[in-house]
Amino acid sequence: MAALANEGNGFGLLFDAGLTLDDNVTRAKEGNDRLSDSAYSVNISKSKTLPLGTQSRVVLAGVLGGERFQTYTGLSHLDAALEAELQYRESAEFSAPTLGIFAKLKVEDYESNVRDGYRYSLGLSYSQPLTDRISLFAALASNQRYSSSKVFTTVDTSARMSLDYALSARNALYMSAEYRVGDVVSSGRASLENVTISKVFVLDNAFTGGQFFSYKINGSTWLTTVGYNYSLGSSGAIDIAWRRVESTPELRPSWATSPRSYISNQLLASYLFRF
């Protein structure tokens, strides 16, 4: 979303309204356990930059928002987030990188009460312009989530890298890849394989019928995103993206015949407006 992320456009309130189409909201491997849905989201955020000198600054951000699912409404939620990042740049040279230390806290209230709770992240970031059109961002973070259920109380470590490419003053492409290692949660009907590899499981009330359970397992996850951003001027933009999520359990029974990984594809469209 490079079109509205630049400080040259100023910081005020940022309104973000979006639509997400997800072909596997349960993060299940196959068959009838894979459920698709669409969701509408609205977020309002505010950022503020506090200079600490000629080479460092603190960036503060707050977000209020929510997401409403059309079919599986238990996944709908309201949330509030705060983020602080200390940034350091050695010089004003064009190629000089910006180093950061950040902390994020997010509180979530779901219609499915087993998901209620909060999460936080602590990490390091690195950003640098590679050319006058291409910029690089990378981050390493430790992430923890606490919820009313042990299944959704998770810990993982993530590494992320993204590239933004400005095609013109109004058009930009971006690509990102993120790798996570730690806890993975999947929902599905009771099965011997799921019980065997899970650390803990719980009846999932986000899905009707009382037949779905959520399982917490050890595993790794790849998130890949490709997006396009079209600027409508200094105060607006349209963003369209495709994201692929692939999680692979660390354990796999020798007798298992299911696919190795859980795969989800998401299409995301959003309208951003700064005021």
PDB file of C-alpha atoms in Angstrom:
ATOM      1  CA  MET A   1       0.000   0.000   0.000  1.00  0.00           C
ATOM      2  CA  ALA A   2       2.821   2.300  -0.898  1.00  0.00           C
ATOM      3  CA  ALA A   3       0.668   5.111  -2.267  1.00  0.00           C
ATOM      4  CA  LEU A   4      -0.477   6.271   1.170  1.00  0.00           C
ATOM      5  CA  ALA A   5       2.429   5.099   3.277  1.00  0.00           C
ATOM      6  CA  ASN A   6       4.880   7.858   2.437  1.00  0.00           C
ATOM      7  CA  GLU A   7       5.430  10.561   5.013  1.00  0.00           C
ATOM      8  CA  GLY A   8       5.506  13.158   2.272  1.00  0.00           C
ATOM      9  CA  ASN A   9       1.745  12.821   2.033  1.00  0.00           C
ATOM     10  CA  GLY A  10       1.348  13.704   5.728  1.00  0.00           C
ATOM     11  CA  PHE A  11      -0.218  11.737   8.587  1.00  0.00           C
ATOM     12  CA  GLY A  12      -3.807  12.145   9.703  1.00  0.00           C
ATOM     13  CA  LEU A  13      -6.616   9.640  10.103  1.00  0.00           C
ATOM     14  CA  LEU A  14      -6.481   6.781   7.619  1.00  0.00           C
ATOM     15  CA  PHE A  15      -9.745   5.007   6.752  1.00  0.00           C
ATOM     16  CA  ASP A  16      -9.503   1.529   5.223  1.00  0.00           C
ATOM     17  CA  ALA A  17     -12.545  -0.411   3.964  1.00  0.00           C
ATOM     18  CA  GLY A  18     -11.936  -3.822   2.451  1.00  0.00           C
ATOM     19  CA  LEU A  19     -13.343  -7.092   1.152  1.00  0.00           C
ATOM     20  CA  THR A  20     -11.592 -10.454   1.551  1.00  0.00           C
ATOM     21  CA  LEU A  21     -12.449 -13.700  -0.235  1.00  0.00           C
ATOM     22  CA  ASP A  22     -10.918 -16.732   1.476  1.00  0.00           C
ATOM     23  CA  ASP A  23     -11.164 -20.273   0.096  1.00  0.00           C
ATOM     24  CA  ASN A  24     -10.142 -21.975   3.358  1.00  0.00           C
ATOM     25  CA  VAL A  25     -11.078 -20.106   6.546  1.00  0.00           C
ATOM     26  CA  THR A  26     -10.675 -23.283   8.602  1.00  0.00           C
ATOM     27  CA  ARG A  27      -7.060 -23.785   7.437  1.00  0.00           C
ATOM     28  CA  ALA A  28      -7.947 -27.431   6.839  1.00  0.00           C
ATOM     29  CA  LYS A  29      -6.130 -29.815   4.520  1.00  0.00           C
ATOM     30  CA  GLU A  30      -8.851 -31.206   2.289  1.00  0.00           C
ATOM     31  CA  GLY A  31     -12.444 -32.249   1.657  1.00  0.00           C
ATOM     32  CA  ASN A  32     -15.472 -30.983   3.542  1.00  0.00           C
ATOM     33  CA  ASP A  33     -13.303 -29.481   6.273  1.00  0.00           C
ATOM     34  CA  ARG A  34     -12.218 -26.718   3.870  1.00  0.00           C
ATOM     35  CA  LEU A  35     -14.777 -23.926   4.177  1.00  0.00           C
ATOM     36  CA  SER A  36     -14.782 -20.702   2.169  1.00  0.00           C
ATOM     37  CA  ASP A  37     -16.205 -17.324   3.145  1.00  0.00           C
ATOM     38  CA  SER A  38     -16.037 -13.607   2.461  1.00  0.00           C
ATOM     39  CA  ALA A  39     -15.521 -10.812   4.966  1.00  0.00           C
ATOM     40  CA  TYR A  40     -15.874  -7.038   5.073  1.00  0.00           C
ATOM     41  CA  SER A  41     -13.428  -5.003   7.120  1.00  0.00           C
ATOM     42  CA  VAL A  42     -13.194  -1.399   8.315  1.00  0.00           C
ATOM     43  CA  ASN A  43     -10.210   0.177  10.065  1.00  0.00           C
ATOM     44  CA  ILE A  44      -9.366   3.691  11.195  1.00  0.00           C
ATOM     45  CA  SER A  45      -5.774   4.455  12.133  1.00  0.00           C
ATOM     46  CA  LYS A  46      -3.723   7.383  13.348  1.00  0.00           C
ATOM     47  CA  SER A  47       0.060   7.784  13.200  1.00  0.00           C
ATOM     48  CA  LYS A  48       2.394  10.303  14.775  1.00  0.00           C
ATOM     49  CA  THR A  49       6.135  10.859  14.369  1.00  0.00           C
ATOM     50  CA  LEU A  50       8.232  12.223  17.247  1.00  0.00           C
ATOM     51  CA  PRO A  51      11.744  13.354  16.228  1.00  0.00           C
ATOM     52  CA  LEU A  52      14.446  12.558  18.797  1.00  0.00           C
ATOM     53  CA  GLY A  53      17.264  14.256  16.916  1.00  0.00           C
ATOM     54  CA  THR A  54      18.764  14.402  13.456  1.00  0.00           C
ATOM     55  CA  GLN A  55      19.197  10.627  13.183  1.00  0.00           C
ATOM     56  CA  SER A  56      16.393   9.036  15.195  1.00  0.00           C
ATOM     57  CA  ARG A  57      12.667   9.266  15.786  1.00  0.00           C
ATOM     58  CA  VAL A  58       9.746   7.398  17.354  1.00  0.00           C
ATOM     59  CA  VAL A  59       6.739   6.458  15.237  1.00  0.00           C
ATOM     60  CA  LEU A  60       3.487   5.779  17.111  1.00  0.00           C
ATOM     61  CA  ALA A  61       0.365   4.259  15.545  1.00  0.00           C
ATOM     62  CA  GLY A  62      -3.084   3.267  16.769  1.00  0.00           C
ATOM     63  CA  VAL A  63      -5.772   1.299  14.932  1.00  0.00           C
ATOM     64  CA  LEU A  64      -9.463   0.617  15.660  1.00  0.00           C
ATOM     65  CA  GLY A  65     -11.319  -1.753  13.392  1.00  0.00           C
ATOM     66  CA  GLY A  66     -13.156  -4.954  12.773  1.00  0.00           C
ATOM     67  CA  GLU A  67     -14.054  -7.658  10.300  1.00  0.00           C
ATOM     68  CA  ARG A  68     -17.466  -9.168   9.546  1.00  0.00           C
ATOM     69  CA  PHE A  69     -17.737 -12.633   7.977  1.00  0.00           C
ATOM     70  CA  GLN A  70     -20.772 -13.400   5.882  1.00  0.00           C
ATOM     71  CA  THR A  71     -21.353 -17.097   6.619  1.00  0.00           C
ATOM     72  CA  TYR A  72     -19.238 -18.102   9.611  1.00  0.00           C
ATOM     73  CA  THR A  73     -20.012 -15.084  11.754  1.00  0.00           C
ATOM     74  CA  GLY A  74     -18.168 -16.512  14.756  1.00  0.00           C
ATOM     75  CA  LEU A  75     -14.976 -15.439  13.006  1.00  0.00           C
ATOM     76  CA  SER A  76     -16.143 -11.796  13.049  1.00  0.00           C
ATOM     77  CA  HIS A  77     -14.270  -9.567  15.466  1.00  0.00           C
ATOM     78  CA  LEU A  78     -13.499  -6.074  16.715  1.00  0.00           C
ATOM     79  CA  ASP A  79      -9.952  -5.096  17.569  1.00  0.00           C
ATOM     80  CA  ALA A  80      -7.721  -2.282  18.751  1.00  0.00           C
ATOM     81  CA  ALA A  81      -3.980  -2.059  18.229  1.00  0.00           C
ATOM     82  CA  LEU A  82      -1.073   0.107  19.340  1.00  0.00           C
ATOM     83  CA  GLU A  83       2.410   0.145  17.834  1.00  0.00           C
ATOM     84  CA  ALA A  84       5.609   2.000  18.698  1.00  0.00           C
ATOM     85  CA  GLU A  85       8.832   1.904  16.720  1.00  0.00           C
ATOM     86  CA  LEU A  86      12.175   3.533  17.408  1.00  0.00           C
ATOM     87  CA  GLN A  87      13.881   4.273  14.082  1.00  0.00           C
ATOM     88  CA  TYR A  88      17.481   5.224  13.398  1.00  0.00           C
ATOM     89  CA  ARG A  89      19.042   6.453  10.149  1.00  0.00           C
ATOM     90  CA  GLU A  90      22.734   7.232  10.123  1.00  0.00           C
ATOM     91  CA  SER A  91      22.588   9.891   7.398  1.00  0.00           C
ATOM     92  CA  ALA A  92      20.318  11.626   4.919  1.00  0.00           C
ATOM     93  CA  GLU A  93      22.006   9.903   1.980  1.00  0.00           C
ATOM     94  CA  PHE A  94      19.496   8.346  -0.403  1.00  0.00           C
ATOM     95  CA  SER A  95      20.801   4.812   0.051  1.00  0.00           C
ATOM     96  CA  ALA A  96      21.102   5.008   3.847  1.00  0.00           C
ATOM     97  CA  PRO A  97      19.007   2.276   5.529  1.00  0.00           C
ATOM     98  CA  THR A  98      16.572   2.868   8.385  1.00  0.00           C
ATOM     99  CA  LEU A  99      16.878   0.517  11.357  1.00  0.00           C
ATOM    100  CA  GLY A 100      14.020   0.001  13.774  1.00  0.00           C
ATOM    101  CA  ILE A 101      12.978  -1.655  17.018  1.00  0.00           C
ATOM    102  CA  PHE A 102       9.222  -2.103  17.346  1.00  0.00           C
ATOM    103  CA  ALA A 103       6.558  -3.329  19.755  1.00  0.00           C
ATOM    104  CA  LYS A 104       2.920  -4.064  18.867  1.00  0.00           C
ATOM    105  CA  LEU A 105      -0.090  -4.838  21.055  1.00  0.00           C
ATOM    106  CA  LYS A 106      -3.492  -5.890  19.698  1.00  0.00           C
ATOM    107  CA  VAL A 107      -6.690  -6.683  21.639  1.00  0.00           C
ATOM    108  CA  GLU A 108      -9.348  -8.821  19.898  1.00  0.00           C
ATOM    109  CA  ASP A 109     -13.020  -9.466  20.707  1.00  0.00           C
ATOM    110  CA  TYR A 110     -14.497 -12.296  18.606  1.00  0.00           C
ATOM    111  CA  GLU A 111     -18.049 -13.567  18.327  1.00  0.00           C
ATOM    112  CA  SER A 112     -16.402 -16.960  18.891  1.00  0.00           C
ATOM    113  CA  ASN A 113     -15.381 -16.500  22.521  1.00  0.00           C
ATOM    114  CA  VAL A 114     -12.626 -19.134  22.410  1.00  0.00           C
ATOM    115  CA  ARG A 115     -10.674 -16.666  20.237  1.00  0.00           C
ATOM    116  CA  ASP A 116     -11.003 -13.624  22.526  1.00  0.00           C
ATOM    117  CA  GLY A 117      -7.753 -12.231  23.853  1.00  0.00           C
ATOM    118  CA  TYR A 118      -4.740 -10.192  22.877  1.00  0.00           C
ATOM    119  CA  ARG A 119      -1.445 -10.574  21.051  1.00  0.00           C
ATOM    120  CA  TYR A 120       1.847  -8.755  20.952  1.00  0.00           C
ATOM    121  CA  SER A 121       4.993  -8.675  18.825  1.00  0.00           C
ATOM    122  CA  LEU A 122       8.535  -7.515  19.512  1.00  0.00           C
ATOM    123  CA  GLY A 123      11.013  -7.195  16.696  1.00  0.00           C
ATOM    124  CA  LEU A 124      13.606  -5.512  14.524  1.00  0.00           C
ATOM    125  CA  SER A 125      13.055  -3.861  11.150  1.00  0.00           C
ATOM    126  CA  TYR A 126      15.209  -2.748   8.232  1.00  0.00           C
ATOM    127  CA  SER A 127      14.128  -0.563   5.312  1.00  0.00           C
ATOM    128  CA  GLN A 128      16.148   0.830   2.439  1.00  0.00           C
ATOM    129  CA  PRO A 129      15.549   2.374  -0.988  1.00  0.00           C
ATOM    130  CA  LEU A 130      17.318   0.256  -3.606  1.00  0.00           C
ATOM    131  CA  THR A 131      16.606   2.610  -6.509  1.00  0.00           C
ATOM    132  CA  ASP A 132      14.379   5.646  -7.031  1.00  0.00           C
ATOM    133  CA  ARG A 133      11.530   3.188  -7.753  1.00  0.00           C
ATOM    134  CA  ILE A 134      12.269   0.115  -5.643  1.00  0.00           C
ATOM    135  CA  SER A 135      12.340  -0.054  -1.830  1.00  0.00           C
ATOM    136  CA  LEU A 136      13.102  -2.957   0.477  1.00  0.00           C
ATOM    137  CA  PHE A 137      11.654  -3.760   3.897  1.00  0.00           C
ATOM    138  CA  ALA A 138      12.539  -6.641   6.221  1.00  0.00           C
ATOM    139  CA  ALA A 139      11.538  -7.556   9.768  1.00  0.00           C
ATOM    140  CA  LEU A 140      12.260 -10.243  12.342  1.00  0.00           C
ATOM    141  CA  ALA A 141       9.732 -10.655  15.160  1.00  0.00           C
ATOM    142  CA  SER A 142       8.714 -12.774  18.127  1.00  0.00           C
ATOM    143  CA  ASN A 143       4.923 -13.096  18.334  1.00  0.00           C
ATOM    144  CA  GLN A 144       2.713 -14.261  21.196  1.00  0.00           C
ATOM    145  CA  ARG A 145      -1.046 -14.546  21.455  1.00  0.00           C
ATOM    146  CA  TYR A 146      -3.102 -15.091  24.615  1.00  0.00           C
ATOM    147  CA  SER A 147      -6.758 -16.131  24.425  1.00  0.00           C
ATOM    148  CA  SER A 148      -9.502 -17.676  26.515  1.00  0.00           C
ATOM    149  CA  SER A 149      -8.639 -21.069  24.983  1.00  0.00           C
ATOM    150  CA  LYS A 150      -5.256 -22.800  25.151  1.00  0.00           C
ATOM    151  CA  VAL A 151      -5.650 -23.678  21.470  1.00  0.00           C
ATOM    152  CA  PHE A 152      -5.535 -20.015  20.446  1.00  0.00           C
ATOM    153  CA  THR A 153      -2.761 -19.158  22.897  1.00  0.00           C
ATOM    154  CA  THR A 154       0.176 -19.375  20.519  1.00  0.00           C
ATOM    155  CA  VAL A 155       3.859 -18.498  20.117  1.00  0.00           C
ATOM    156  CA  ASP A 156       5.824 -18.144  16.894  1.00  0.00           C
ATOM    157  CA  THR A 157       8.822 -16.410  15.336  1.00  0.00           C
ATOM    158  CA  SER A 158       8.539 -14.689  11.964  1.00  0.00           C
ATOM    159  CA  ALA A 159      10.845 -13.312   9.273  1.00  0.00           C
ATOM    160  CA  ARG A 160       9.388 -11.058   6.557  1.00  0.00           C
ATOM    161  CA  MET A 161      10.705  -9.288   3.499  1.00  0.00           C
ATOM    162  CA  SER A 162       8.862  -7.094   0.989  1.00  0.00           C
ATOM    163  CA  LEU A 163       9.646  -5.083  -2.131  1.00  0.00           C
ATOM    164  CA  ASP A 164       7.690  -2.059  -3.377  1.00  0.00           C
ATOM    165  CA  TYR A 165       8.060  -1.066  -7.021  1.00  0.00           C
ATOM    166  CA  ALA A 166       6.711   2.317  -8.136  1.00  0.00           C
ATOM    167  CA  LEU A 167       5.613   1.901 -11.756  1.00  0.00           C
ATOM    168  CA  SER A 168       4.648   5.576 -11.931  1.00  0.00           C
ATOM    169  CA  ALA A 169       3.496   8.376  -9.650  1.00  0.00           C
ATOM    170  CA  ARG A 170       0.120   6.635  -9.239  1.00  0.00           C
ATOM    171  CA  ASN A 171       0.826   2.934  -9.787  1.00  0.00           C
ATOM    172  CA  ALA A 172       2.808   0.586  -7.562  1.00  0.00           C
ATOM    173  CA  LEU A 173       3.379  -3.149  -7.284  1.00  0.00           C
ATOM    174  CA  TYR A 174       4.434  -4.867  -4.083  1.00  0.00           C
ATOM    175  CA  MET A 175       5.504  -8.382  -3.160  1.00  0.00           C
ATOM    176  CA  SER A 176       6.159  -9.895   0.240  1.00  0.00           C
ATOM    177  CA  ALA A 177       7.134 -13.228   1.732  1.00  0.00           C
ATOM    178  CA  GLU A 178       6.903 -14.198   5.394  1.00  0.00           C
ATOM    179  CA  TYR A 179       8.066 -17.355   7.142  1.00  0.00           C
ATOM    180  CA  ARG A 180       6.768 -18.333  10.585  1.00  0.00           C
ATOM    181  CA  VAL A 181       7.873 -21.139  12.882  1.00  0.00           C
ATOM    182  CA  GLY A 182       5.893 -22.153  15.945  1.00  0.00           C
ATOM    183  CA  ASP A 183       2.255 -22.807  16.745  1.00  0.00           C
ATOM    184  CA  VAL A 184      -0.276 -23.336  13.945  1.00  0.00           C
ATOM    185  CA  VAL A 185      -4.054 -23.612  14.438  1.00  0.00           C
ATOM    186  CA  SER A 186      -6.330 -25.589  12.117  1.00  0.00           C
ATOM    187  CA  SER A 187     -10.062 -26.399  12.360  1.00  0.00           C
ATOM    188  CA  GLY A 188     -11.857 -29.483  11.104  1.00  0.00           C
ATOM    189  CA  ARG A 189     -13.936 -32.482  11.988  1.00  0.00           C
ATOM    190  CA  ALA A 190     -12.518 -34.917  14.516  1.00  0.00           C
ATOM    191  CA  SER A 191      -9.933 -37.244  12.971  1.00  0.00           C
ATOM    192  CA  LEU A 192      -7.274 -39.615  14.239  1.00  0.00           C
ATOM    193  CA  GLU A 193      -4.559 -37.679  12.397  1.00  0.00           C
ATOM    194  CA  ASN A 194      -5.536 -34.334  13.920  1.00  0.00           C
ATOM    195  CA  VAL A 195      -5.702 -35.761  17.434  1.00  0.00           C
ATOM    196  CA  THR A 196      -2.353 -37.514  16.980  1.00  0.00           C
ATOM    197  CA  ILE A 197      -0.364 -34.431  15.926  1.00  0.00           C
ATOM    198  CA  SER A 198      -2.136 -31.787  18.048  1.00  0.00           C
ATOM    199  CA  LYS A 199      -0.860 -30.452  21.371  1.00  0.00           C
ATOM    200  CA  VAL A 200      -4.357 -29.441  22.468  1.00  0.00           C
ATOM    201  CA  PHE A 201      -7.773 -29.108  20.836  1.00  0.00           C
ATOM    202  CA  VAL A 202     -11.160 -27.535  21.589  1.00  0.00           C
ATOM    203  CA  LEU A 203     -14.677 -27.581  20.171  1.00  0.00           C
ATOM    204  CA  ASP A 204     -14.830 -24.620  17.765  1.00  0.00           C
ATOM    205  CA  ASN A 205     -18.054 -22.625  18.153  1.00  0.00           C
ATOM    206  CA  ALA A 206     -17.308 -20.435  15.137  1.00  0.00           C
ATOM    207  CA  PHE A 207     -18.730 -23.135  12.870  1.00  0.00           C
ATOM    208  CA  THR A 208     -22.316 -24.348  13.109  1.00  0.00           C
ATOM    209  CA  GLY A 209     -23.299 -27.910  13.874  1.00  0.00           C
ATOM    210  CA  GLY A 210     -20.876 -28.596  16.721  1.00  0.00           C
ATOM    211  CA  GLN A 211     -18.754 -30.894  14.527  1.00  0.00           C
ATOM    212  CA  PHE A 212     -15.616 -28.788  14.129  1.00  0.00           C
ATOM    213  CA  PHE A 213     -12.657 -28.776  16.487  1.00  0.00           C
ATOM    214  CA  SER A 214      -9.654 -26.459  16.467  1.00  0.00           C
ATOM    215  CA  TYR A 215      -6.229 -28.049  16.892  1.00  0.00           C
ATOM    216  CA  LYS A 216      -2.928 -26.437  17.895  1.00  0.00           C
ATOM    217  CA  ILE A 217       0.144 -28.045  16.400  1.00  0.00           C
ATOM    218  CA  ASN A 218       3.824 -27.310  15.884  1.00  0.00           C
ATOM    219  CA  GLY A 219       4.603 -26.281  12.342  1.00  0.00           C
ATOM    220  CA  SER A 220       5.812 -23.696   9.873  1.00  0.00           C
ATOM    221  CA  THR A 221       3.920 -21.262   7.657  1.00  0.00           C
ATOM    222  CA  TRP A 222       4.722 -19.412   4.437  1.00  0.00           C
ATOM    223  CA  LEU A 223       2.694 -16.299   3.564  1.00  0.00           C
ATOM    224  CA  THR A 224       3.194 -14.887   0.078  1.00  0.00           C
ATOM    225  CA  THR A 225       1.496 -11.695  -1.112  1.00  0.00           C
ATOM    226  CA  VAL A 226       1.426  -9.932  -4.474  1.00  0.00           C
ATOM    227  CA  GLY A 227      -0.451  -6.643  -4.732  1.00  0.00           C
ATOM    228  CA  TYR A 228      -1.202  -3.592  -6.828  1.00  0.00           C
ATOM    229  CA  ASN A 229      -1.860  -0.104  -5.497  1.00  0.00           C
ATOM    230  CA  TYR A 230      -3.439   2.715  -7.490  1.00  0.00           C
ATOM    231  CA  SER A 231      -3.259   6.206  -6.022  1.00  0.00           C
ATOM    232  CA  LEU A 232      -6.301   8.452  -6.389  1.00  0.00           C
ATOM    233  CA  GLY A 233      -4.286  11.445  -5.267  1.00  0.00           C
ATOM    234  CA  SER A 234      -2.775  12.579  -1.996  1.00  0.00           C
ATOM    235  CA  SER A 235      -5.708  11.335   0.082  1.00  0.00           C
ATOM    236  CA  GLY A 236      -6.977   8.130  -1.532  1.00  0.00           C
ATOM    237  CA  ALA A 237      -5.921   4.797  -3.037  1.00  0.00           C
ATOM    238  CA  ILE A 238      -7.300   1.462  -4.213  1.00  0.00           C
ATOM    239  CA  ASP A 239      -5.402  -1.691  -3.289  1.00  0.00           C
ATOM    240  CA  ILE A 240      -5.856  -5.208  -4.727  1.00  0.00           C
ATOM    241  CA  ALA A 241      -3.830  -8.216  -3.575  1.00  0.00           C
ATOM    242  CA  TRP A 242      -3.574 -12.011  -3.662  1.00  0.00           C
ATOM    243  CA  ARG A 243      -2.206 -13.898  -0.678  1.00  0.00           C
ATOM    244  CA  ARG A 244      -1.281 -17.564  -0.355  1.00  0.00           C
ATOM    245  CA  VAL A 245      -0.922 -19.157   3.078  1.00  0.00           C
ATOM    246  CA  GLU A 246       0.695 -22.592   3.418  1.00  0.00           C
ATOM    247  CA  SER A 247       1.196 -24.251   6.812  1.00  0.00           C
ATOM    248  CA  THR A 248       3.030 -27.539   7.265  1.00  0.00           C
ATOM    249  CA  PRO A 249       2.770 -29.567  10.507  1.00  0.00           C
ATOM    250  CA  GLU A 250       6.033 -30.635  12.085  1.00  0.00           C
ATOM    251  CA  LEU A 251       4.659 -34.112  12.784  1.00  0.00           C
ATOM    252  CA  ARG A 252       3.037 -36.471  10.306  1.00  0.00           C
ATOM    253  CA  PRO A 253       1.867 -40.017  11.119  1.00  0.00           C
ATOM    254  CA  SER A 254       3.382 -42.682   8.888  1.00  0.00           C
ATOM    255  CA  TRP A 255      -0.099 -43.908   7.960  1.00  0.00           C
ATOM    256  CA  ALA A 256      -1.489 -40.482   6.981  1.00  0.00           C
ATOM    257  CA  THR A 257      -2.794 -40.130   3.404  1.00  0.00           C
ATOM    258  CA  SER A 258      -3.930 -36.498   3.545  1.00  0.00           C
ATOM    259  CA  PRO A 259      -1.982 -33.660   1.878  1.00  0.00           C
ATOM    260  CA  ARG A 260       1.148 -32.575   3.697  1.00  0.00           C
ATOM    261  CA  SER A 261       0.139 -28.907   4.067  1.00  0.00           C
ATOM    262  CA  TYR A 262      -2.797 -26.637   4.789  1.00  0.00           C
ATOM    263  CA  ILE A 263      -3.244 -24.132   1.937  1.00  0.00           C
ATOM    264  CA  SER A 264      -5.431 -21.043   1.774  1.00  0.00           C
ATOM    265  CA  ASN A 265      -5.811 -18.480  -0.995  1.00  0.00           C
ATOM    266  CA  GLN A 266      -7.140 -14.991  -0.329  1.00  0.00           C
ATOM    267  CA  LEU A 267      -8.185 -12.176  -2.617  1.00  0.00           C
ATOM    268  CA  LEU A 268      -8.198  -8.763  -0.967  1.00  0.00           C
ATOM    269  CA  ALA A 269      -9.543  -5.434  -2.205  1.00  0.00           C
ATOM    270  CA  SER A 270      -9.567  -2.238  -0.182  1.00  0.00           C
ATOM    271  CA  TYR A 271     -10.175   1.469  -0.455  1.00  0.00           C
ATOM    272  CA  LEU A 272      -7.943   3.776   1.564  1.00  0.00           C
ATOM    273  CA  PHE A 273      -8.740   7.371   2.345  1.00  0.00           C
ATOM    274  CA  ARG A 274      -6.677   9.803   4.398  1.00  0.00           C
ATOM    275  CA  PHE A 275      -8.377  12.725   6.115  1.00  0.00           C
TER     276      PHE A 275
END
